[in-house]
PDB file of C-alpha atoms and ligand atoms in Angstrom:
ATOM      1  CA  UNK A   1     -85.420 285.266  61.929  1.00  0.00           C
ATOM      2  CA  UNK A   2     -84.104 286.523  65.261  1.00  0.00           C
ATOM      3  CA  UNK A   3     -80.911 288.293  64.506  1.00  0.00           C
ATOM      4  CA  UNK A   4     -78.703 290.086  66.921  1.00  0.00           C
ATOM      5  CA  UNK A   5     -78.397 293.617  65.634  1.00  0.00           C
ATOM      6  CA  UNK A   6     -75.053 295.224  65.744  1.00  0.00           C
ATOM      7  CA  UNK A   7     -74.881 298.490  63.798  1.00  0.00           C
ATOM      8  CA  UNK A   8     -71.112 298.410  63.829  1.00  0.00           C
ATOM      9  CA  UNK A   9     -70.692 294.903  62.482  1.00  0.00           C
ATOM     10  CA  UNK A  10     -73.290 295.420  59.734  1.00  0.00           C
ATOM     11  CA  UNK A  11     -71.735 298.585  58.399  1.00  0.00           C
ATOM     12  CA  UNK A  12     -68.222 297.209  58.761  1.00  0.00           C
ATOM     13  CA  UNK A  13     -69.326 294.253  56.621  1.00  0.00           C
ATOM     14  CA  UNK A  14     -70.536 296.710  54.001  1.00  0.00           C
ATOM     15  CA  UNK A  15     -67.288 298.686  54.231  1.00  0.00           C
ATOM     16  CA  UNK A  16     -65.231 295.522  53.775  1.00  0.00           C
ATOM     17  CA  UNK A  17     -67.270 294.531  50.711  1.00  0.00           C
ATOM     18  CA  UNK A  18     -66.843 298.008  49.193  1.00  0.00           C
ATOM     19  CA  UNK A  19     -63.086 297.821  49.709  1.00  0.00           C
ATOM     20  CA  UNK A  20     -62.956 294.359  48.126  1.00  0.00           C
ATOM     21  CA  UNK A  21     -64.996 295.559  45.119  1.00  0.00           C
ATOM     22  CA  UNK A  22     -62.595 298.466  44.629  1.00  0.00           C
ATOM     23  CA  UNK A  23     -59.606 296.124  44.831  1.00  0.00           C
ATOM     24  CA  UNK A  24     -61.117 293.577  42.411  1.00  0.00           C
ATOM     25  CA  UNK A  25     -61.959 296.372  39.943  1.00  0.00           C
ATOM     26  CA  UNK A  26     -58.434 297.778  40.158  1.00  0.00           C
ATOM     27  CA  UNK A  27     -56.946 294.306  39.533  1.00  0.00           C
ATOM     28  CA  UNK A  28     -59.286 293.770  36.563  1.00  0.00           C
ATOM     29  CA  UNK A  29     -58.750 297.258  35.128  1.00  0.00           C
ATOM     30  CA  UNK A  30     -62.431 298.014  35.526  1.00  0.00           C
ATOM     31  CA  UNK A  31     -64.190 301.128  36.776  1.00  0.00           C
ATOM     32  CA  UNK A  32     -66.049 300.419  40.069  1.00  0.00           C
ATOM     33  CA  UNK A  33     -69.048 302.317  38.661  1.00  0.00           C
ATOM     34  CA  UNK A  34     -69.531 299.354  36.267  1.00  0.00           C
ATOM     35  CA  UNK A  35     -70.287 297.013  39.167  1.00  0.00           C
ATOM     36  CA  UNK A  36     -73.605 297.306  41.010  1.00  0.00           C
ATOM     37  CA  UNK A  37     -73.621 295.892  44.525  1.00  0.00           C
ATOM     38  CA  UNK A  38     -76.976 294.233  45.257  1.00  0.00           C
ATOM     39  CA  UNK A  39     -77.186 293.854  49.057  1.00  0.00           C
ATOM     40  CA  UNK A  40     -79.099 290.624  49.668  1.00  0.00           C
ATOM     41  CA  UNK A  41     -81.282 291.173  52.721  1.00  0.00           C
ATOM     42  CA  UNK A  42     -83.266 287.893  52.700  1.00  0.00           C
ATOM     43  CA  UNK A  43     -84.066 286.609  56.219  1.00  0.00           C
ATOM     44  CA  UNK A  44     -82.885 289.892  57.771  1.00  0.00           C
ATOM     45  CA  UNK A  45     -85.331 292.238  59.479  1.00  0.00           C
ATOM     46  CA  UNK A  46     -86.160 295.805  58.528  1.00  0.00           C
ATOM     47  CA  UNK A  47     -83.993 297.108  61.399  1.00  0.00           C
ATOM     48  CA  UNK A  48     -80.868 295.546  59.904  1.00  0.00           C
ATOM     49  CA  UNK A  49     -81.777 296.853  56.449  1.00  0.00           C
ATOM     50  CA  UNK A  50     -82.217 300.375  57.858  1.00  0.00           C
ATOM     51  CA  UNK A  51     -78.611 300.322  59.086  1.00  0.00           C
ATOM     52  CA  UNK A  52     -77.344 299.433  55.629  1.00  0.00           C
ATOM     53  CA  UNK A  53     -79.506 302.135  54.020  1.00  0.00           C
ATOM     54  CA  UNK A  54     -78.098 304.617  56.545  1.00  0.00           C
ATOM     55  CA  UNK A  55     -74.609 303.598  55.422  1.00  0.00           C
ATOM     56  CA  UNK A  56     -75.505 304.671  51.877  1.00  0.00           C
ATOM     57  CA  UNK A  57     -76.505 301.407  50.187  1.00  0.00           C
ATOM     58  CA  UNK A  58     -79.344 301.885  47.691  1.00  0.00           C
ATOM     59  CA  UNK A  59     -79.760 298.564  45.844  1.00  0.00           C
ATOM     60  CA  UNK A  60     -81.165 295.518  47.620  1.00  0.00           C
ATOM     61  CA  UNK A  61     -82.087 291.947  46.747  1.00  0.00           C
ATOM     62  CA  UNK A  62     -84.639 289.493  48.115  1.00  0.00           C
ATOM     63  CA  UNK A  63     -85.240 285.922  46.986  1.00  0.00           C
ATOM     64  CA  UNK A  64     -88.931 285.531  47.872  1.00  0.00           C
ATOM     65  CA  UNK A  65     -91.870 287.638  46.746  1.00  0.00           C
ATOM     66  CA  UNK A  66     -93.853 287.074  49.961  1.00  0.00           C
ATOM     67  CA  UNK A  67     -91.013 288.056  52.258  1.00  0.00           C
ATOM     68  CA  UNK A  68     -90.222 291.124  50.150  1.00  0.00           C
ATOM     69  CA  UNK A  69     -93.879 292.194  50.239  1.00  0.00           C
ATOM     70  CA  UNK A  70     -93.898 292.005  54.019  1.00  0.00           C
ATOM     71  CA  UNK A  71     -90.692 294.021  54.489  1.00  0.00           C
ATOM     72  CA  UNK A  72     -90.194 296.460  51.640  1.00  0.00           C
ATOM     73  CA  UNK A  73     -93.226 298.678  50.874  1.00  0.00           C
ATOM     74  CA  UNK A  74     -92.708 300.878  53.964  1.00  0.00           C
ATOM     75  CA  UNK A  75     -88.939 301.057  53.378  1.00  0.00           C
ATOM     76  CA  UNK A  76     -89.440 302.056  49.723  1.00  0.00           C
ATOM     77  CA  UNK A  77     -91.948 304.722  50.740  1.00  0.00           C
ATOM     78  CA  UNK A  78     -89.623 306.095  53.396  1.00  0.00           C
ATOM     79  CA  UNK A  79     -86.420 306.117  51.325  1.00  0.00           C
ATOM     80  CA  UNK A  80     -86.875 307.432  47.787  1.00  0.00           C
ATOM     81  CA  UNK A  81     -84.276 306.196  45.313  1.00  0.00           C
ATOM     82  CA  UNK A  82     -83.954 302.617  46.527  1.00  0.00           C
ATOM     83  CA  UNK A  83     -84.122 299.802  44.010  1.00  0.00           C
ATOM     84  CA  UNK A  84     -85.217 296.275  44.784  1.00  0.00           C
ATOM     85  CA  UNK A  85     -84.130 293.163  42.882  1.00  0.00           C
ATOM     86  CA  UNK A  86     -85.781 289.742  42.933  1.00  0.00           C
ATOM     87  CA  UNK A  87     -82.870 287.310  42.829  1.00  0.00           C
ATOM     88  CA  UNK A  88     -84.666 284.027  43.543  1.00  0.00           C
ATOM     89  CA  UNK A  89     -86.957 281.817  41.482  1.00  0.00           C
ATOM     90  CA  UNK A  90     -90.344 283.234  40.519  1.00  0.00           C
ATOM     91  CA  UNK A  91     -93.581 281.310  40.088  1.00  0.00           C
ATOM     92  CA  UNK A  92     -95.730 282.479  37.197  1.00  0.00           C
ATOM     93  CA  UNK A  93     -98.690 283.075  39.518  1.00  0.00           C
ATOM     94  CA  UNK A  94     -96.581 285.670  41.401  1.00  0.00           C
ATOM     95  CA  UNK A  95     -95.555 287.575  38.255  1.00  0.00           C
ATOM     96  CA  UNK A  96     -98.127 290.282  38.948  1.00  0.00           C
ATOM     97  CA  UNK A  97     -96.784 291.021  42.437  1.00  0.00           C
ATOM     98  CA  UNK A  98     -93.175 290.742  41.250  1.00  0.00           C
ATOM     99  CA  UNK A  99     -93.615 293.239  38.401  1.00  0.00           C
ATOM    100  CA  UNK A 100     -95.366 295.644  40.787  1.00  0.00           C
ATOM    101  CA  UNK A 101     -92.680 295.501  43.491  1.00  0.00           C
ATOM    102  CA  UNK A 102     -89.302 294.814  41.885  1.00  0.00           C
ATOM    103  CA  UNK A 103     -87.049 296.926  39.656  1.00  0.00           C
ATOM    104  CA  UNK A 104     -85.164 293.872  38.401  1.00  0.00           C
ATOM    105  CA  UNK A 105     -85.904 290.154  38.111  1.00  0.00           C
ATOM    106  CA  UNK A 106     -82.865 287.876  37.965  1.00  0.00           C
ATOM    107  CA  UNK A 107     -84.232 284.387  37.395  1.00  0.00           C
ATOM    108  CA  UNK A 108     -86.292 284.278  34.200  1.00  0.00           C
ATOM    109  CA  UNK A 109     -85.956 280.698  32.993  1.00  0.00           C
ATOM    110  CA  UNK A 110     -89.070 279.270  31.295  1.00  0.00           C
ATOM    111  CA  UNK A 111     -91.708 280.081  28.690  1.00  0.00           C
ATOM    112  CA  UNK A 112     -94.650 280.106  31.127  1.00  0.00           C
ATOM    113  CA  UNK A 113     -92.889 282.733  33.229  1.00  0.00           C
ATOM    114  CA  UNK A 114     -92.024 284.780  30.118  1.00  0.00           C
ATOM    115  CA  UNK A 115     -95.663 284.767  29.141  1.00  0.00           C
ATOM    116  CA  UNK A 116     -96.827 285.842  32.611  1.00  0.00           C
ATOM    117  CA  UNK A 117     -94.180 288.576  32.834  1.00  0.00           C
ATOM    118  CA  UNK A 118     -94.953 289.932  29.351  1.00  0.00           C
ATOM    119  CA  UNK A 119     -98.620 290.183  30.247  1.00  0.00           C
ATOM    120  CA  UNK A 120     -97.971 292.022  33.525  1.00  0.00           C
ATOM    121  CA  UNK A 121     -95.353 294.358  32.036  1.00  0.00           C
ATOM    122  CA  UNK A 122     -97.875 295.423  29.387  1.00  0.00           C
ATOM    123  CA  UNK A 123    -100.704 295.740  31.891  1.00  0.00           C
ATOM    124  CA  UNK A 124     -98.817 297.634  34.600  1.00  0.00           C
ATOM    125  CA  UNK A 125     -96.683 299.762  32.298  1.00  0.00           C
ATOM    126  CA  UNK A 126     -93.634 298.843  34.368  1.00  0.00           C
ATOM    127  CA  UNK A 127     -90.512 297.334  32.879  1.00  0.00           C
ATOM    128  CA  UNK A 128     -88.235 295.667  35.422  1.00  0.00           C
ATOM    129  CA  UNK A 129     -84.735 294.878  34.197  1.00  0.00           C
ATOM    130  CA  UNK A 130     -84.781 291.203  33.228  1.00  0.00           C
ATOM    131  CA  UNK A 131     -82.028 288.624  33.567  1.00  0.00           C
ATOM    132  CA  UNK A 132     -82.228 285.067  32.256  1.00  0.00           C
ATOM    133  CA  UNK A 133     -80.754 282.502  34.643  1.00  0.00           C
ATOM    134  CA  UNK A 134     -78.339 279.990  33.113  1.00  0.00           C
ATOM    135  CA  UNK A 135     -77.898 276.659  34.887  1.00  0.00           C
ATOM    136  CA  UNK A 136     -74.227 276.514  33.981  1.00  0.00           C
ATOM    137  CA  UNK A 137     -73.573 273.358  35.996  1.00  0.00           C
ATOM    138  CA  UNK A 138     -76.642 271.578  34.543  1.00  0.00           C
ATOM    139  CA  UNK A 139     -77.670 270.768  38.118  1.00  0.00           C
ATOM    140  CA  UNK A 140     -81.044 268.999  38.159  1.00  0.00           C
ATOM    141  CA  UNK A 141     -82.196 270.637  41.402  1.00  0.00           C
ATOM    142  CA  UNK A 142     -81.351 274.133  40.179  1.00  0.00           C
ATOM    143  CA  UNK A 143     -83.454 276.583  38.190  1.00  0.00           C
ATOM    144  CA  UNK A 144     -82.182 278.115  34.987  1.00  0.00           C
ATOM    145  CA  UNK A 145     -81.862 277.406  31.290  1.00  0.00           C
ATOM    146  CA  UNK A 146     -79.252 274.849  30.213  1.00  0.00           C
ATOM    147  CA  UNK A 147     -76.291 276.446  28.404  1.00  0.00           C
ATOM    148  CA  UNK A 148     -77.078 274.625  25.156  1.00  0.00           C
ATOM    149  CA  UNK A 149     -80.663 275.933  25.252  1.00  0.00           C
ATOM    150  CA  UNK A 150     -79.733 279.531  26.095  1.00  0.00           C
ATOM    151  CA  UNK A 151     -79.559 281.011  22.570  1.00  0.00           C
ATOM    152  CA  UNK A 152     -82.916 279.529  21.601  1.00  0.00           C
ATOM    153  CA  UNK A 153     -84.543 280.645  24.828  1.00  0.00           C
ATOM    154  CA  UNK A 154     -83.219 284.190  24.470  1.00  0.00           C
ATOM    155  CA  UNK A 155     -84.522 284.355  20.910  1.00  0.00           C
ATOM    156  CA  UNK A 156     -87.939 283.176  22.101  1.00  0.00           C
ATOM    157  CA  UNK A 157     -87.960 285.795  24.882  1.00  0.00           C
ATOM    158  CA  UNK A 158     -87.757 288.509  22.242  1.00  0.00           C
ATOM    159  CA  UNK A 159     -89.566 286.990  19.297  1.00  0.00           C
ATOM    160  CA  UNK A 160     -92.383 285.107  21.030  1.00  0.00           C
ATOM    161  CA  UNK A 161     -92.951 287.158  24.180  1.00  0.00           C
ATOM    162  CA  UNK A 162     -91.590 290.581  23.229  1.00  0.00           C
ATOM    163  CA  UNK A 163     -89.479 290.645  26.384  1.00  0.00           C
ATOM    164  CA  UNK A 164     -86.491 292.918  26.526  1.00  0.00           C
ATOM    165  CA  UNK A 165     -83.885 290.781  28.322  1.00  0.00           C
ATOM    166  CA  UNK A 166     -80.948 292.852  29.576  1.00  0.00           C
ATOM    167  CA  UNK A 167     -78.586 290.195  30.875  1.00  0.00           C
ATOM    168  CA  UNK A 168     -77.794 286.787  32.292  1.00  0.00           C
ATOM    169  CA  UNK A 169     -77.480 285.437  35.809  1.00  0.00           C
ATOM    170  CA  UNK A 170     -75.831 282.291  37.174  1.00  0.00           C
ATOM    171  CA  UNK A 171     -75.189 280.504  40.458  1.00  0.00           C
ATOM    172  CA  UNK A 172     -72.200 278.155  40.085  1.00  0.00           C
ATOM    173  CA  UNK A 173     -72.360 274.707  41.716  1.00  0.00           C
ATOM    174  CA  UNK A 174     -71.332 274.976  45.366  1.00  0.00           C
ATOM    175  CA  UNK A 175     -68.530 272.433  45.079  1.00  0.00           C
ATOM    176  CA  UNK A 176     -66.799 273.745  41.955  1.00  0.00           C
ATOM    177  CA  UNK A 177     -64.473 276.610  41.137  1.00  0.00           C
ATOM    178  CA  UNK A 178     -66.796 279.423  40.012  1.00  0.00           C
ATOM    179  CA  UNK A 179     -64.520 280.940  37.342  1.00  0.00           C
ATOM    180  CA  UNK A 180     -65.441 278.638  34.425  1.00  0.00           C
ATOM    181  CA  UNK A 181     -69.162 279.091  35.196  1.00  0.00           C
ATOM    182  CA  UNK A 182     -68.814 282.884  35.170  1.00  0.00           C
ATOM    183  CA  UNK A 183     -66.772 282.733  31.962  1.00  0.00           C
ATOM    184  CA  UNK A 184     -69.385 280.539  30.240  1.00  0.00           C
ATOM    185  CA  UNK A 185     -72.171 282.914  31.293  1.00  0.00           C
ATOM    186  CA  UNK A 186     -70.190 285.901  29.988  1.00  0.00           C
ATOM    187  CA  UNK A 187     -69.598 284.122  26.674  1.00  0.00           C
ATOM    188  CA  UNK A 188     -73.309 283.325  26.191  1.00  0.00           C
ATOM    189  CA  UNK A 189     -74.189 286.949  27.029  1.00  0.00           C
ATOM    190  CA  UNK A 190     -71.653 288.306  24.565  1.00  0.00           C
ATOM    191  CA  UNK A 191     -72.804 286.241  21.614  1.00  0.00           C
ATOM    192  CA  UNK A 192     -76.402 287.271  22.335  1.00  0.00           C
ATOM    193  CA  UNK A 193     -75.562 290.962  22.626  1.00  0.00           C
ATOM    194  CA  UNK A 194     -76.477 291.182  26.332  1.00  0.00           C
ATOM    195  CA  UNK A 195     -74.668 293.787  28.450  1.00  0.00           C
ATOM    196  CA  UNK A 196     -75.534 292.788  32.028  1.00  0.00           C
ATOM    197  CA  UNK A 197     -74.089 289.910  34.063  1.00  0.00           C
ATOM    198  CA  UNK A 198     -75.508 289.062  37.492  1.00  0.00           C
ATOM    199  CA  UNK A 199     -72.879 286.820  39.025  1.00  0.00           C
ATOM    200  CA  UNK A 200     -70.872 286.551  42.204  1.00  0.00           C
ATOM    201  CA  UNK A 201     -71.979 286.166  45.834  1.00  0.00           C
ATOM    202  CA  UNK A 202     -70.179 286.692  49.165  1.00  0.00           C
ATOM    203  CA  UNK A 203     -67.632 283.931  48.552  1.00  0.00           C
ATOM    204  CA  UNK A 204     -66.751 284.645  44.939  1.00  0.00           C
ATOM    205  CA  UNK A 205     -67.673 288.180  43.883  1.00  0.00           C
ATOM    206  CA  UNK A 206     -64.056 289.184  43.256  1.00  0.00           C
ATOM    207  CA  UNK A 207     -63.689 286.337  40.731  1.00  0.00           C
ATOM    208  CA  UNK A 208     -66.998 287.371  39.148  1.00  0.00           C
ATOM    209  CA  UNK A 209     -65.791 290.972  38.801  1.00  0.00           C
ATOM    210  CA  UNK A 210     -62.620 289.758  37.071  1.00  0.00           C
ATOM    211  CA  UNK A 211     -64.841 287.928  34.552  1.00  0.00           C
ATOM    212  CA  UNK A 212     -67.157 290.843  33.809  1.00  0.00           C
ATOM    213  CA  UNK A 213     -69.927 290.858  36.448  1.00  0.00           C
ATOM    214  CA  UNK A 214     -72.036 294.025  36.334  1.00  0.00           C
ATOM    215  CA  UNK A 215     -74.239 292.999  39.294  1.00  0.00           C
ATOM    216  CA  UNK A 216     -72.940 291.114  42.326  1.00  0.00           C
ATOM    217  CA  UNK A 217     -75.423 289.675  44.816  1.00  0.00           C
ATOM    218  CA  UNK A 218     -73.890 289.827  48.273  1.00  0.00           C
ATOM    219  CA  UNK A 219     -75.732 288.839  51.451  1.00  0.00           C
ATOM    220  CA  UNK A 220     -73.818 287.285  54.326  1.00  0.00           C
ATOM    221  CA  UNK A 221     -70.639 289.348  53.821  1.00  0.00           C
ATOM    222  CA  UNK A 222     -72.774 292.431  54.550  1.00  0.00           C
ATOM    223  CA  UNK A 223     -75.497 291.260  56.920  1.00  0.00           C
ATOM    224  CA  UNK A 224     -73.776 288.337  58.645  1.00  0.00           C
ATOM    225  CA  UNK A 225     -74.690 284.655  58.720  1.00  0.00           C
ATOM    226  CA  UNK A 226     -78.252 283.458  58.089  1.00  0.00           C
ATOM    227  CA  UNK A 227     -79.937 280.890  60.301  1.00  0.00           C
TER     228      UNK A 227
HETATM  229  C1  PLP B 301     -78.842 284.253  49.103  1.00  0.00           C
HETATM  230  C2  PLP B 301     -78.449 284.547  47.704  1.00  0.00           C
HETATM  231  C3  PLP B 301     -77.318 285.325  47.421  1.00  0.00           C
HETATM  232  C4  PLP B 301     -76.389 285.893  48.488  1.00  0.00           C
HETATM  233  O1  PLP B 301     -75.637 284.864  49.060  1.00  0.00           O
HETATM  234  P1  PLP B 301     -74.430 285.173  50.082  1.00  0.00           P
HETATM  235  O2  PLP B 301     -73.577 283.961  49.992  1.00  0.00           O
HETATM  236  O3  PLP B 301     -75.056 285.365  51.402  1.00  0.00           O
HETATM  237  O4  PLP B 301     -73.736 286.389  49.602  1.00  0.00           O
HETATM  238  C5  PLP B 301     -77.024 285.587  46.091  1.00  0.00           C
HETATM  239  N1  PLP B 301     -77.801 285.116  45.100  1.00  0.00           N
HETATM  240  C6  PLP B 301     -78.891 284.354  45.326  1.00  0.00           C
HETATM  241  C7  PLP B 301     -79.692 283.871  44.173  1.00  0.00           C
HETATM  242  C8  PLP B 301     -79.249 284.051  46.638  1.00  0.00           C
HETATM  243  O5  PLP B 301     -80.346 283.306  46.861  1.00  0.00           O
END
């Protein structure tokens, strides 16, 4: 977790990402306002995050509830208008903390989690934006619903748990071209009437934008390499 802080390199990373988003949107004939940049600050300290906030970024992502709880409450209190997204897997026993802290949850993928989230959403009167993760590569080690189970799972989210799912999320296999995985995710979203698509990371967000991403999750291209 020791990271050399360089204000200049952090904000130039953010600038480069903004320029690339604008270019990808122009190429795809999309309005840049349709694409939300989620700056993924996992493993980076509050000092690095402060630099990115100072450069105007307002939407951030973390992949662990515990880490987010240790870093974000003071930042959220100090900077009104920030939104925080949970992009990593969530255990049902952390649903309470997740609903309390996050404005969006990107990796809903099983009935037990749906049940825990529905309960906490009702109890806390908070409604984070929910994404269902699709395991487009059917990778056994990866979280997410298999593509062939997606329609049934999405129906159950609404009908059984009363959850209002807004979109889908995917993480393509590391060793494959991401395009077909993004396209499959977009197709499943479309036939289920879902508007939001969380897809694209530092290495492939331009491809994701060309295939309809509404939320890109970008960490290392902004903050630098993680150790
Ligand atoms: C870490 C992470 C990212 C960001 O990855 P980079 O390659 O650093 O941009 C995006 N999504 C998820 C789910 C992650 O865990």
